[in-house]
PDB file of C-alpha atoms in Angstrom:
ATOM      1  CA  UNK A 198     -25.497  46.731 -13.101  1.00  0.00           C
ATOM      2  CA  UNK A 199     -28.806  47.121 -14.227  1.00  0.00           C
ATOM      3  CA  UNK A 200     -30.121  49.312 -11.769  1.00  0.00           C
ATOM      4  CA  UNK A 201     -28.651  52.429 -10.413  1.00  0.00           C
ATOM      5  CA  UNK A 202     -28.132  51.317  -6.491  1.00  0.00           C
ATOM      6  CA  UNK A 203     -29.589  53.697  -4.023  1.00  0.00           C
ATOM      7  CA  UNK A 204     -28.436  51.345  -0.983  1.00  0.00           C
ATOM      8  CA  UNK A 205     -25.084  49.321   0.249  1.00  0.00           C
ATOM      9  CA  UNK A 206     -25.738  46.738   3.164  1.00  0.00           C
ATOM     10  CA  UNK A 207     -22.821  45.325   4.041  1.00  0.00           C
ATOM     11  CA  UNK A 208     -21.817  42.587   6.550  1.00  0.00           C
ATOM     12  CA  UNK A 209     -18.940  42.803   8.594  1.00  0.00           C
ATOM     13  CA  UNK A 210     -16.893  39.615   9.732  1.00  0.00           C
ATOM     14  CA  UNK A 211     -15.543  37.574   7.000  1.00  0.00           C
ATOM     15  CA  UNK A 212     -17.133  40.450   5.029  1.00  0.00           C
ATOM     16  CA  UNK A 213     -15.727  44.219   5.307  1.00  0.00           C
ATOM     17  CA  UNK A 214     -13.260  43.167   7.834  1.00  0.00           C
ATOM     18  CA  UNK A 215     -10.231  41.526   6.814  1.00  0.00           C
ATOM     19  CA  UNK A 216      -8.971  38.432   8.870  1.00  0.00           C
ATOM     20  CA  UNK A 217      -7.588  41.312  11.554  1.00  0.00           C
ATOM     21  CA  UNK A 218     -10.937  42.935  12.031  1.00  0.00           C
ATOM     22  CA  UNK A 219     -10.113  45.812  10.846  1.00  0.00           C
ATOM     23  CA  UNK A 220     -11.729  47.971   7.521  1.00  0.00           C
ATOM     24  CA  UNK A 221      -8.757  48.579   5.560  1.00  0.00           C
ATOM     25  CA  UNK A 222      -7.993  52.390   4.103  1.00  0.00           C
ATOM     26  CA  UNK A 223      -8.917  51.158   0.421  1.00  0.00           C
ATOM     27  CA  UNK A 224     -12.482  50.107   2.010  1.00  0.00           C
ATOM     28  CA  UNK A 225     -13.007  53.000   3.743  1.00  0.00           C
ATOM     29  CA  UNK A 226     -12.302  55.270   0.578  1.00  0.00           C
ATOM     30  CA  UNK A 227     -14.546  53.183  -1.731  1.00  0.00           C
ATOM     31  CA  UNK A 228     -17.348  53.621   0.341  1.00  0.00           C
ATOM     32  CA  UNK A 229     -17.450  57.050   2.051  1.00  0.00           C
ATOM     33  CA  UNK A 230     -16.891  58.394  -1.996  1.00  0.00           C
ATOM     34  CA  UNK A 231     -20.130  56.358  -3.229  1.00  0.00           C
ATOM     35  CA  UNK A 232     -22.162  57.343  -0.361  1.00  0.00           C
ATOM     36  CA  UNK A 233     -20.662  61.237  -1.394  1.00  0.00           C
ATOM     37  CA  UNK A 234     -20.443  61.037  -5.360  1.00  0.00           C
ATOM     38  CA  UNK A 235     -23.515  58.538  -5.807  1.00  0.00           C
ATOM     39  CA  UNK A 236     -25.870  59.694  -3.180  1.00  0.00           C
ATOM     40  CA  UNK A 237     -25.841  56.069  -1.953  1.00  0.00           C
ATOM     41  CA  UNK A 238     -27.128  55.151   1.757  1.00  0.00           C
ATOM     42  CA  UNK A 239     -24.350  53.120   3.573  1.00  0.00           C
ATOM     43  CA  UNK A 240     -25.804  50.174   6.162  1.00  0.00           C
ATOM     44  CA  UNK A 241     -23.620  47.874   8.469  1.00  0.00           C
ATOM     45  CA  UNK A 242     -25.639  44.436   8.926  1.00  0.00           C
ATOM     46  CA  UNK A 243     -24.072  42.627  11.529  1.00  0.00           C
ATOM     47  CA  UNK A 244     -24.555  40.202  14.375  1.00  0.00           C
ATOM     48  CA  UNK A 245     -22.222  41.741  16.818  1.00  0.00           C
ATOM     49  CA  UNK A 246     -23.649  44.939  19.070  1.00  0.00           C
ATOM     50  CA  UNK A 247     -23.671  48.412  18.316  1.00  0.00           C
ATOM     51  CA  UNK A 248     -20.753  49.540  20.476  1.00  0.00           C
ATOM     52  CA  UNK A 249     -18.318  47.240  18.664  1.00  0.00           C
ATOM     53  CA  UNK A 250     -20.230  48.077  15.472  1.00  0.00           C
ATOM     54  CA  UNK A 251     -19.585  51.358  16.090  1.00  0.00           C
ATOM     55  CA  UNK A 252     -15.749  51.466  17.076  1.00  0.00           C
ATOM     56  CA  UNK A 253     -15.230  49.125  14.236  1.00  0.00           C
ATOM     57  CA  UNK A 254     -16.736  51.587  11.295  1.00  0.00           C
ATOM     58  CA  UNK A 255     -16.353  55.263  12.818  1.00  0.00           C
ATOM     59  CA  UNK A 256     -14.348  56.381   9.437  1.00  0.00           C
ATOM     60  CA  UNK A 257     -17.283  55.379   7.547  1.00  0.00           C
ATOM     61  CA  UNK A 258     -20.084  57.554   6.420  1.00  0.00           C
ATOM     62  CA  UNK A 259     -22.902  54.753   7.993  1.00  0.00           C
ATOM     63  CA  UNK A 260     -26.474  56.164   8.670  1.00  0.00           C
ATOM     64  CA  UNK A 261     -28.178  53.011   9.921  1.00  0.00           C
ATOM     65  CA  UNK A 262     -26.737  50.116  11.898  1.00  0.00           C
ATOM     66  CA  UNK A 263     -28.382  46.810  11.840  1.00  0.00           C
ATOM     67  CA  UNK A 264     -27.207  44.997  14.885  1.00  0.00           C
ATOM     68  CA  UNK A 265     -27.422  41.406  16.367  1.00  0.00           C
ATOM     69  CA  UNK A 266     -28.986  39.820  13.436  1.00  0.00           C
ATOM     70  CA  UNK A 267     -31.634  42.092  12.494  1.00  0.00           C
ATOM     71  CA  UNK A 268     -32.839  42.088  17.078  1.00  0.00           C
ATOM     72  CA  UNK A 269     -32.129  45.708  16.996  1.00  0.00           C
ATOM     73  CA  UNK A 270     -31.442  48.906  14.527  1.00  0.00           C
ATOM     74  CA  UNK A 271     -30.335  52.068  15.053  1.00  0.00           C
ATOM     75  CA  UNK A 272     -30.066  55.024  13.303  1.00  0.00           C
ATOM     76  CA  UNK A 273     -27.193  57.112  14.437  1.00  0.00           C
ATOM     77  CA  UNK A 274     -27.168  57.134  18.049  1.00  0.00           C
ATOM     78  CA  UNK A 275     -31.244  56.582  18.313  1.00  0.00           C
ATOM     79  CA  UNK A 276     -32.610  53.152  18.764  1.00  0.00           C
ATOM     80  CA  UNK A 277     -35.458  52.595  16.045  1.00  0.00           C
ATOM     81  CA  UNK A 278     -36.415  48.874  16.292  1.00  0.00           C
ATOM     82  CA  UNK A 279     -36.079  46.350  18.690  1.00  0.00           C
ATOM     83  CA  UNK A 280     -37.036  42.768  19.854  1.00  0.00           C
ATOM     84  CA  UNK A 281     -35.937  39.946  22.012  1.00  0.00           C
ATOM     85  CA  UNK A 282     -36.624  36.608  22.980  1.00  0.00           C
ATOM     86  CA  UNK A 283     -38.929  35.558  25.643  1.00  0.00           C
ATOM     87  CA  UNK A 284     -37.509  34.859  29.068  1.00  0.00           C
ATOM     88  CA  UNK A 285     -38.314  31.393  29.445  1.00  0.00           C
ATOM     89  CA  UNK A 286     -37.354  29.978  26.518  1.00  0.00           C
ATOM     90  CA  UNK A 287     -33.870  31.937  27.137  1.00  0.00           C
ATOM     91  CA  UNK A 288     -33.346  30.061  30.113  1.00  0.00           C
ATOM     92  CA  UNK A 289     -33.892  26.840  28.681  1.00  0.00           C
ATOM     93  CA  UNK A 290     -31.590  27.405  25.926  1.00  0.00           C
ATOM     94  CA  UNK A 291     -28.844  28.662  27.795  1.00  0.00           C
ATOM     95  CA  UNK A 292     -29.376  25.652  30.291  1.00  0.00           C
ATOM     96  CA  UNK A 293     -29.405  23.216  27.453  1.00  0.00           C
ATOM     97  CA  UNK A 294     -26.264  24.647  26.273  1.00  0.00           C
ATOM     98  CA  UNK A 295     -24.781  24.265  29.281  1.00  0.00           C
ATOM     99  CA  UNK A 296     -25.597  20.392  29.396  1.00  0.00           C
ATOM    100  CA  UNK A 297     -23.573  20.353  26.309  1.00  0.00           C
ATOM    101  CA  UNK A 298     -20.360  22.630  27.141  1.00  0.00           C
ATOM    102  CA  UNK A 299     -20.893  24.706  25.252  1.00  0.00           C
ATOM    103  CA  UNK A 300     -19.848  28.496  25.662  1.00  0.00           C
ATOM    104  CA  UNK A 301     -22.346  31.238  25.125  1.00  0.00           C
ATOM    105  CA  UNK A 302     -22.758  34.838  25.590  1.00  0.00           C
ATOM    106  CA  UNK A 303     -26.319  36.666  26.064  1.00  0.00           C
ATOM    107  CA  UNK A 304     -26.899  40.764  25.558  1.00  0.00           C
ATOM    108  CA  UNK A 305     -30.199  42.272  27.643  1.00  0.00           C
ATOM    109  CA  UNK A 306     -30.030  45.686  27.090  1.00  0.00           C
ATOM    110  CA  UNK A 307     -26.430  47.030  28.028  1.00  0.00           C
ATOM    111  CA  UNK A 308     -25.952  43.637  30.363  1.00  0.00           C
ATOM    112  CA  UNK A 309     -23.813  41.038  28.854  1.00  0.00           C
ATOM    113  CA  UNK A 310     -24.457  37.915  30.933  1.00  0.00           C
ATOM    114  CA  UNK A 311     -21.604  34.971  29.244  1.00  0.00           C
ATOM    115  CA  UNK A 312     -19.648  31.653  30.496  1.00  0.00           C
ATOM    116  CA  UNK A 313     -16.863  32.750  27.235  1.00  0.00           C
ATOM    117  CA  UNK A 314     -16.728  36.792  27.432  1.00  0.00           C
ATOM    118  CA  UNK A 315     -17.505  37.217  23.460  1.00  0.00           C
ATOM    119  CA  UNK A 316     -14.423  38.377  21.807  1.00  0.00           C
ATOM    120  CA  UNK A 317     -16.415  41.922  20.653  1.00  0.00           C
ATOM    121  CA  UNK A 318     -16.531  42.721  23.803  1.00  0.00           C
ATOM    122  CA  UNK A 319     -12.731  42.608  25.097  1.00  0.00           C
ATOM    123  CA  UNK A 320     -12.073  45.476  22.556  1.00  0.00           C
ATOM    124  CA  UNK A 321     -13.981  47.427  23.557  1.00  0.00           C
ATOM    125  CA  UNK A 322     -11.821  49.506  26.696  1.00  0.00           C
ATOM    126  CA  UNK A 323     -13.409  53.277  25.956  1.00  0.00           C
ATOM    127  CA  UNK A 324     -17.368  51.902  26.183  1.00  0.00           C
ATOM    128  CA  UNK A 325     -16.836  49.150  29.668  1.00  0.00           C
ATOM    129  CA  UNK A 326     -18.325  51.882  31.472  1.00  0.00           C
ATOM    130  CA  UNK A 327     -21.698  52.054  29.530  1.00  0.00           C
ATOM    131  CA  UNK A 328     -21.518  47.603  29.896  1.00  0.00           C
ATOM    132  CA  UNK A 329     -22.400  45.388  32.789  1.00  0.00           C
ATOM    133  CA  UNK A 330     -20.888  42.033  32.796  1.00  0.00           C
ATOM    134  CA  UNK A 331     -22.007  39.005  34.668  1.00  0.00           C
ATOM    135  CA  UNK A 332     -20.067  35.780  34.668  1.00  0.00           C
ATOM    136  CA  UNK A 333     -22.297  32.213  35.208  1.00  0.00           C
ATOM    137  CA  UNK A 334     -20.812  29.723  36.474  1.00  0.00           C
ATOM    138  CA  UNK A 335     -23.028  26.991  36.302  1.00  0.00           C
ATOM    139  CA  UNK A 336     -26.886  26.433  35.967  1.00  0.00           C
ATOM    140  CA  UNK A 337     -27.960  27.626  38.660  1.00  0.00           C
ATOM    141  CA  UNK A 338     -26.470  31.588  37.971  1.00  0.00           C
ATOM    142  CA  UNK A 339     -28.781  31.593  34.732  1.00  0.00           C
ATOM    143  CA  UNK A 340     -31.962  33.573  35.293  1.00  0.00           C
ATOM    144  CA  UNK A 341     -35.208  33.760  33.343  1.00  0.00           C
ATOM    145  CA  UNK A 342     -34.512  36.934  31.164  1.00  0.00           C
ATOM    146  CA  UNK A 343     -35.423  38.613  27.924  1.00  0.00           C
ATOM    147  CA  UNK A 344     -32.354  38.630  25.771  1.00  0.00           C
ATOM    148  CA  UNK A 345     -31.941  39.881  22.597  1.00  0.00           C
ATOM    149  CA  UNK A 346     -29.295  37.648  21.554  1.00  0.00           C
ATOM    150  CA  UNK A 347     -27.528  34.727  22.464  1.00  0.00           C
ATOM    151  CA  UNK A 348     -24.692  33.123  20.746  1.00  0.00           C
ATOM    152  CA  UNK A 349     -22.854  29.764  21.325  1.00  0.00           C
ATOM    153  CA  UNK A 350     -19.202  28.532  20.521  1.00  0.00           C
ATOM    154  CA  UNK A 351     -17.814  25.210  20.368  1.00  0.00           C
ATOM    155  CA  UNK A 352     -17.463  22.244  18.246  1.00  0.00           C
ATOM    156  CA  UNK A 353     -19.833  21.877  15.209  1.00  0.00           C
ATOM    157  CA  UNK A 354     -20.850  18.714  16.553  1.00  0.00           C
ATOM    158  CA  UNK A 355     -22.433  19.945  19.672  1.00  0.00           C
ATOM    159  CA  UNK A 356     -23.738  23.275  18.205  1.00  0.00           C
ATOM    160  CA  UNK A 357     -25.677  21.264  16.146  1.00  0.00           C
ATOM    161  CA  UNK A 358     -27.112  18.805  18.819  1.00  0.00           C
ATOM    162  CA  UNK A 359     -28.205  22.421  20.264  1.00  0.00           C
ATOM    163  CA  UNK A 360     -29.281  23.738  16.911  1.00  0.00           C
ATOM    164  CA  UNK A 361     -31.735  20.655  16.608  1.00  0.00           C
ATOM    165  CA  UNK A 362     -32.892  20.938  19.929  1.00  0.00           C
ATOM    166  CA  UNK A 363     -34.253  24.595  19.748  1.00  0.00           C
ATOM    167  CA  UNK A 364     -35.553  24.586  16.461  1.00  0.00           C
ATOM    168  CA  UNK A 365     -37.508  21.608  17.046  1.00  0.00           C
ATOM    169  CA  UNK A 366     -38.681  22.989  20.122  1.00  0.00           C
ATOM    170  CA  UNK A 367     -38.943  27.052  19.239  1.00  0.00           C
ATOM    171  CA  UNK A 368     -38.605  26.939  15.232  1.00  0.00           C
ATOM    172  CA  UNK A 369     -41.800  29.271  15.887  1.00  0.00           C
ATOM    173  CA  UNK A 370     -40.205  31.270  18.169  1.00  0.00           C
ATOM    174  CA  UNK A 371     -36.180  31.713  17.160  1.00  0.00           C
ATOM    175  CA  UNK A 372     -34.088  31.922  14.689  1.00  0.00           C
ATOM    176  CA  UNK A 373     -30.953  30.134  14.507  1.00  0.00           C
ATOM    177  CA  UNK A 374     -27.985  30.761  12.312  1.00  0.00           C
ATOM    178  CA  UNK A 375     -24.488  29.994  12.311  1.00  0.00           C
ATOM    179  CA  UNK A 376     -22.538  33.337  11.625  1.00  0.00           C
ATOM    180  CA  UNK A 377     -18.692  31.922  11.788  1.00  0.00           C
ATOM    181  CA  UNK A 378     -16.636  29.002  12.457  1.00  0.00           C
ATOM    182  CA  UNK A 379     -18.311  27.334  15.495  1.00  0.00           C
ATOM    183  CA  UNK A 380     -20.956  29.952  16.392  1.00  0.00           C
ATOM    184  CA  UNK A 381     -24.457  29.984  16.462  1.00  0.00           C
ATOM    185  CA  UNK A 382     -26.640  32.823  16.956  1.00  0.00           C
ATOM    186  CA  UNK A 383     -30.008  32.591  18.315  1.00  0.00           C
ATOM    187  CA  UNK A 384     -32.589  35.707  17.895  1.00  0.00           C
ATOM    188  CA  UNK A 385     -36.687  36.492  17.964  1.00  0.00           C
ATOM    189  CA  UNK A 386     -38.205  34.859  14.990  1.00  0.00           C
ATOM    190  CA  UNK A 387     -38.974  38.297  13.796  1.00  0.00           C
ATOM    191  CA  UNK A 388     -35.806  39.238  13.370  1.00  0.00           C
ATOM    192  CA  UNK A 389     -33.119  38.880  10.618  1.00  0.00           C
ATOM    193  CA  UNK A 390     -30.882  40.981   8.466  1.00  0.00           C
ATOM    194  CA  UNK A 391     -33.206  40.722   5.913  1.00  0.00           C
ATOM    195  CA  UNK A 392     -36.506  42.122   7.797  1.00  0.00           C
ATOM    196  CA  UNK A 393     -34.059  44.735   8.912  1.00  0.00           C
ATOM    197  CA  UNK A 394     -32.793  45.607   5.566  1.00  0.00           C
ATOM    198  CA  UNK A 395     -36.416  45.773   4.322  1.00  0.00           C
ATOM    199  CA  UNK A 396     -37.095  48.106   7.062  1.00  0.00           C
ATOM    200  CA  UNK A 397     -34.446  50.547   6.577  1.00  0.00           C
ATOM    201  CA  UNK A 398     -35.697  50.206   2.946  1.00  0.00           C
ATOM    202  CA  UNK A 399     -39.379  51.191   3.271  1.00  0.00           C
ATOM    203  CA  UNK A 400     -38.237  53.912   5.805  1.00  0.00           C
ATOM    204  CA  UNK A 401     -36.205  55.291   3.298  1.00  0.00           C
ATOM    205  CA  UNK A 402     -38.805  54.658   0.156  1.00  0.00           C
ATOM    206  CA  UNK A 403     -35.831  52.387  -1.523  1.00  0.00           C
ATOM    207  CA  UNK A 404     -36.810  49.927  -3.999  1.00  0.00           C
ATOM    208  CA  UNK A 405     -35.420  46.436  -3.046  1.00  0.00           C
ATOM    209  CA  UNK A 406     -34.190  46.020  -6.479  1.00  0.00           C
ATOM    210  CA  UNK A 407     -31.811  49.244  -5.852  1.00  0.00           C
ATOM    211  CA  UNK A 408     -29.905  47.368  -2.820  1.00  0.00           C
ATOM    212  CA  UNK A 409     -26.938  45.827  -2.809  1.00  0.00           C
ATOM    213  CA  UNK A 410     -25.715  43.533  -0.614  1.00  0.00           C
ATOM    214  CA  UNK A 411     -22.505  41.951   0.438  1.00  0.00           C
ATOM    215  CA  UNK A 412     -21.917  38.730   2.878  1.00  0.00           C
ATOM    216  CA  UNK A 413     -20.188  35.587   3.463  1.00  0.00           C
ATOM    217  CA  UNK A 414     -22.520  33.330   5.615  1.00  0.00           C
ATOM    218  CA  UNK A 415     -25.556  32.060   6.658  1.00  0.00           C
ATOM    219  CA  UNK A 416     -26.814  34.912   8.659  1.00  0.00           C
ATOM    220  CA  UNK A 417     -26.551  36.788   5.443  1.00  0.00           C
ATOM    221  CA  UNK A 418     -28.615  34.862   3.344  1.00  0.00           C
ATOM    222  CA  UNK A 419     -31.898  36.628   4.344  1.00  0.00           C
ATOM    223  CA  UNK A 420     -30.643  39.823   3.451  1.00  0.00           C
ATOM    224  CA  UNK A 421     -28.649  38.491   0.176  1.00  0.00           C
ATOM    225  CA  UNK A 422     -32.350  36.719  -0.883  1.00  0.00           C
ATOM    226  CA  UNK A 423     -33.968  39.901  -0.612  1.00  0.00           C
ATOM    227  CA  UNK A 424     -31.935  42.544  -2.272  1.00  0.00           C
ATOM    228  CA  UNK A 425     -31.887  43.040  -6.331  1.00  0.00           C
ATOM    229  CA  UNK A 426     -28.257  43.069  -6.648  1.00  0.00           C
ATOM    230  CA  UNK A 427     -26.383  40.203  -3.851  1.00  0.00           C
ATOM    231  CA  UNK A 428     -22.771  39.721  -3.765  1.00  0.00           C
ATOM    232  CA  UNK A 429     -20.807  37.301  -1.938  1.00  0.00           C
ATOM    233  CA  UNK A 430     -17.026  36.756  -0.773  1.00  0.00           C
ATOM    234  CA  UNK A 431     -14.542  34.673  -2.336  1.00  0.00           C
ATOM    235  CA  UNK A 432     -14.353  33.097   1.278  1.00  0.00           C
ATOM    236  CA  UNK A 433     -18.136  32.325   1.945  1.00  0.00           C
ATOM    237  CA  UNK A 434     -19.807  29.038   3.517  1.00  0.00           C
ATOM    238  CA  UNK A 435     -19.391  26.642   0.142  1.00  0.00           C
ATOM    239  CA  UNK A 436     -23.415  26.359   0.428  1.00  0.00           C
ATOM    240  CA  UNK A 437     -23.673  30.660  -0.493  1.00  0.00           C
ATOM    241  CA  UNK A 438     -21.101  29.600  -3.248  1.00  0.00           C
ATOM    242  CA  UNK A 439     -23.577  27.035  -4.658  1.00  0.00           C
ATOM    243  CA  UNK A 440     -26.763  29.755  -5.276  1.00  0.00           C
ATOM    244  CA  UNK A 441     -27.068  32.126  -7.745  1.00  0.00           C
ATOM    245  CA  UNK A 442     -24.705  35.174  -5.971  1.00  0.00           C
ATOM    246  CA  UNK A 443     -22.694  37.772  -7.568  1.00  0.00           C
ATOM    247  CA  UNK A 444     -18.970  37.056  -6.510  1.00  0.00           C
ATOM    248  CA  UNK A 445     -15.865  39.326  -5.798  1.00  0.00           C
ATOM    249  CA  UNK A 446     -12.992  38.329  -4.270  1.00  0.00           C
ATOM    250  CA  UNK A 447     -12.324  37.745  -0.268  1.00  0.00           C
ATOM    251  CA  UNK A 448     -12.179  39.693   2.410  1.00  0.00           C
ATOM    252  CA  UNK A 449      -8.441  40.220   2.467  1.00  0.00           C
ATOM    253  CA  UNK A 450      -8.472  41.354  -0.528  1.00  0.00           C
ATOM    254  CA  UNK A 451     -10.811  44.366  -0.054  1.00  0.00           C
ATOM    255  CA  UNK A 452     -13.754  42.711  -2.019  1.00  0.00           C
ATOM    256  CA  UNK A 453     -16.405  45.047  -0.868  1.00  0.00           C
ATOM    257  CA  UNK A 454     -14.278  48.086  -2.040  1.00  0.00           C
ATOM    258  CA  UNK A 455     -13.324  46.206  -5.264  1.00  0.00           C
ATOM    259  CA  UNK A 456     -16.598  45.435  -6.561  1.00  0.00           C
ATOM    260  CA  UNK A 457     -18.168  48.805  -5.612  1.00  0.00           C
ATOM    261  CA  UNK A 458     -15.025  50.941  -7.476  1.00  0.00           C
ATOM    262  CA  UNK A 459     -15.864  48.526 -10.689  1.00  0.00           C
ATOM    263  CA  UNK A 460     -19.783  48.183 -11.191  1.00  0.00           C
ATOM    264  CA  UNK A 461     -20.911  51.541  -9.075  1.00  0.00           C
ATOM    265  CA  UNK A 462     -18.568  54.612  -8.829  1.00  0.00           C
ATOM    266  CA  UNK A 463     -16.947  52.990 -12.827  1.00  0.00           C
ATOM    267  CA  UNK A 464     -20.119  52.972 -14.166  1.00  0.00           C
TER     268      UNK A 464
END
C-alpha cells in the first residue's frame, strides 16, 4: 500500500456483515486494533439509519456514521449534516410506486412511514420507543412530506420501470441507487457516500489518497471512486467486478478484516 491510510470507510450489508448481519469477532478485532495501533479513523457508510447502524457496530471503535446514503452523518451521538428530499416530489414517487406494487419504506426524522416495514427496523426492540411508525394503505394515506430516504423492494423489473421514471423526471433532484437484491434507494441529489466521505475527510484534514474503502454495490461506487485506496468484495454487483477495484474475498469470509490484517496492521 503505497500510502500510509489515515481513514477506513466501510459499508455494511454484503460488506462487514456476513449473510446473518452480524460483524463477526475476527472483524471486530481487526478493526478496533488499527484504529488503536495505527491511529486510523473508523467510518460506517451505510444506507440503513443510525439506530440500526448503531446496534449493529457498538463493539467497534466508529467515530463517524454515514447514514442513509450519504442524507445524514453523525458523529457520535450529534447530528452534523443533513438533507432530504422535497415534499412534493416525495409524494409523487411514493404514489408512482404504488401504481407499480411495489413496497417502500420512507424515514422523516424519527417517523418511518412504509407499506413493507423495512427489515432494519424489526430488530430494533430496545430503540421502538424513540420510532414512530405509520402504515399506508393505499394512495390516499401518502402525504406531501420531506423525507430523507425512501427505498423500494420488489422485482427488478418494476424497480426499474420506477428507476426510469424518477430519474427522467428528478435526475436533478435525486439520486437513485440500487443497494441489494431488489432495492432501490432514493436520496437528495446532494447526497451520497462519497460527498459524505469527502466531508468527514476535510473535517478531519485527511487526504483522499489516505482512505480506504470497502463495498459491494452500487451505492458504494461514489465513495469507492473517490478514495486512493478502494476495495471490493468477492460477492459484489459483477459491474464493481469489471472496474479497476482492489479485491479481497466475500463477506463470509471476513474480507474487510482480512485485507486490513495483510496490507495495514502487516505492513
Amino acid at each position: 500500500m503505497e500510502e500510509s491510510m489515515k481513514l477506513i470507510v466501510t459499508d455494511l450489508d454484503g460488506t462487514l456483515l456476513s449473510d446473518e448481519k452480524r460483524v463477526s469477532k475476527y472483524n471486530i478485532e481487526i478493526l478496533n486494533r488499527a484504529v488503536k495501533e495505527k491511529d486510523i479513523e473508523l467510518v460506517v457508510a451505510s444506507g440503513r439509519d443510525v439506530y440500526s447502524i448503531k446496534n449493529i457496530t457498538k463493539d467497534l471503535k466508529v467515530r463517524y456514521y454515514i447514514c442513509f446514503n450519504g442524507a445524514k452523518i453523525y458523529s457520535g451521538d450529534e447530528l452534523i449534516y443533513k438533507e432530504f428530499i422535497d415534499g412534493e416530489i416525495c409524494e409523487d414517487i411514493l404514489r408512482k410506486g404504488m401504481e407499480l406494487n411495489l413496497q417502500f419504506s420512507a424515514t422523516s426524522g424519527n417517523e418511518i412511514h412504509y407499506t413493507k416495514m423495512d427489515n432494519e427496523y424489526t430488530r430494533l426492540e430496545s430503540e421502538k420507543d424513540k420510532l414512530k411508525f405509520f402504515c399506508l394503505k393505499g394512495k390516499s394515506d401518502i402525504q406531501k412530506r420531506n423525507f430523507e430516504k425512501i427505498v423500494f423492494v420488489g422485482l427488478e423489473v418494476e424497480l426499474t420501470q420506477l428507476r426510469n421514471y424518477v430519474e427522467k423526471k428528478y435526475g436533478n433532484k435525486v439520486n437513485t441507487f440500487y443497494s441489494g437484491s431488489g432495492v432501490l434507494d432514493i436520496v437528495n441529489k446532494k447526497c451520497s457516500k462519497g460527498t459524505a466521505v469527502e466531508e468527514i475527510a476535510t473535517l478531519l484534514n485527511i487526504d483522499k489518497s489516505k482512505i480506504i474503502a470497502f463495498g459491494d454495490n452500487e451505492n458504494d461506487i461514489s465513495m469507492l471512486e473517490l478514495v486512493g485506496h478502494p476495495v471490493i468484495m468477492e460477492n459484489s454487483r459483477e459491474d464493481l467486478k469489471k472496474k479497476k477495484y482492489y479485491k479481497t474475498v466475500s463477506n463470509n469470509n471476513d474480507g474487510v478484516g482480512k485485507y486490513i490484517n495483510d496490507n495495514i496492521l502487516n505492513k
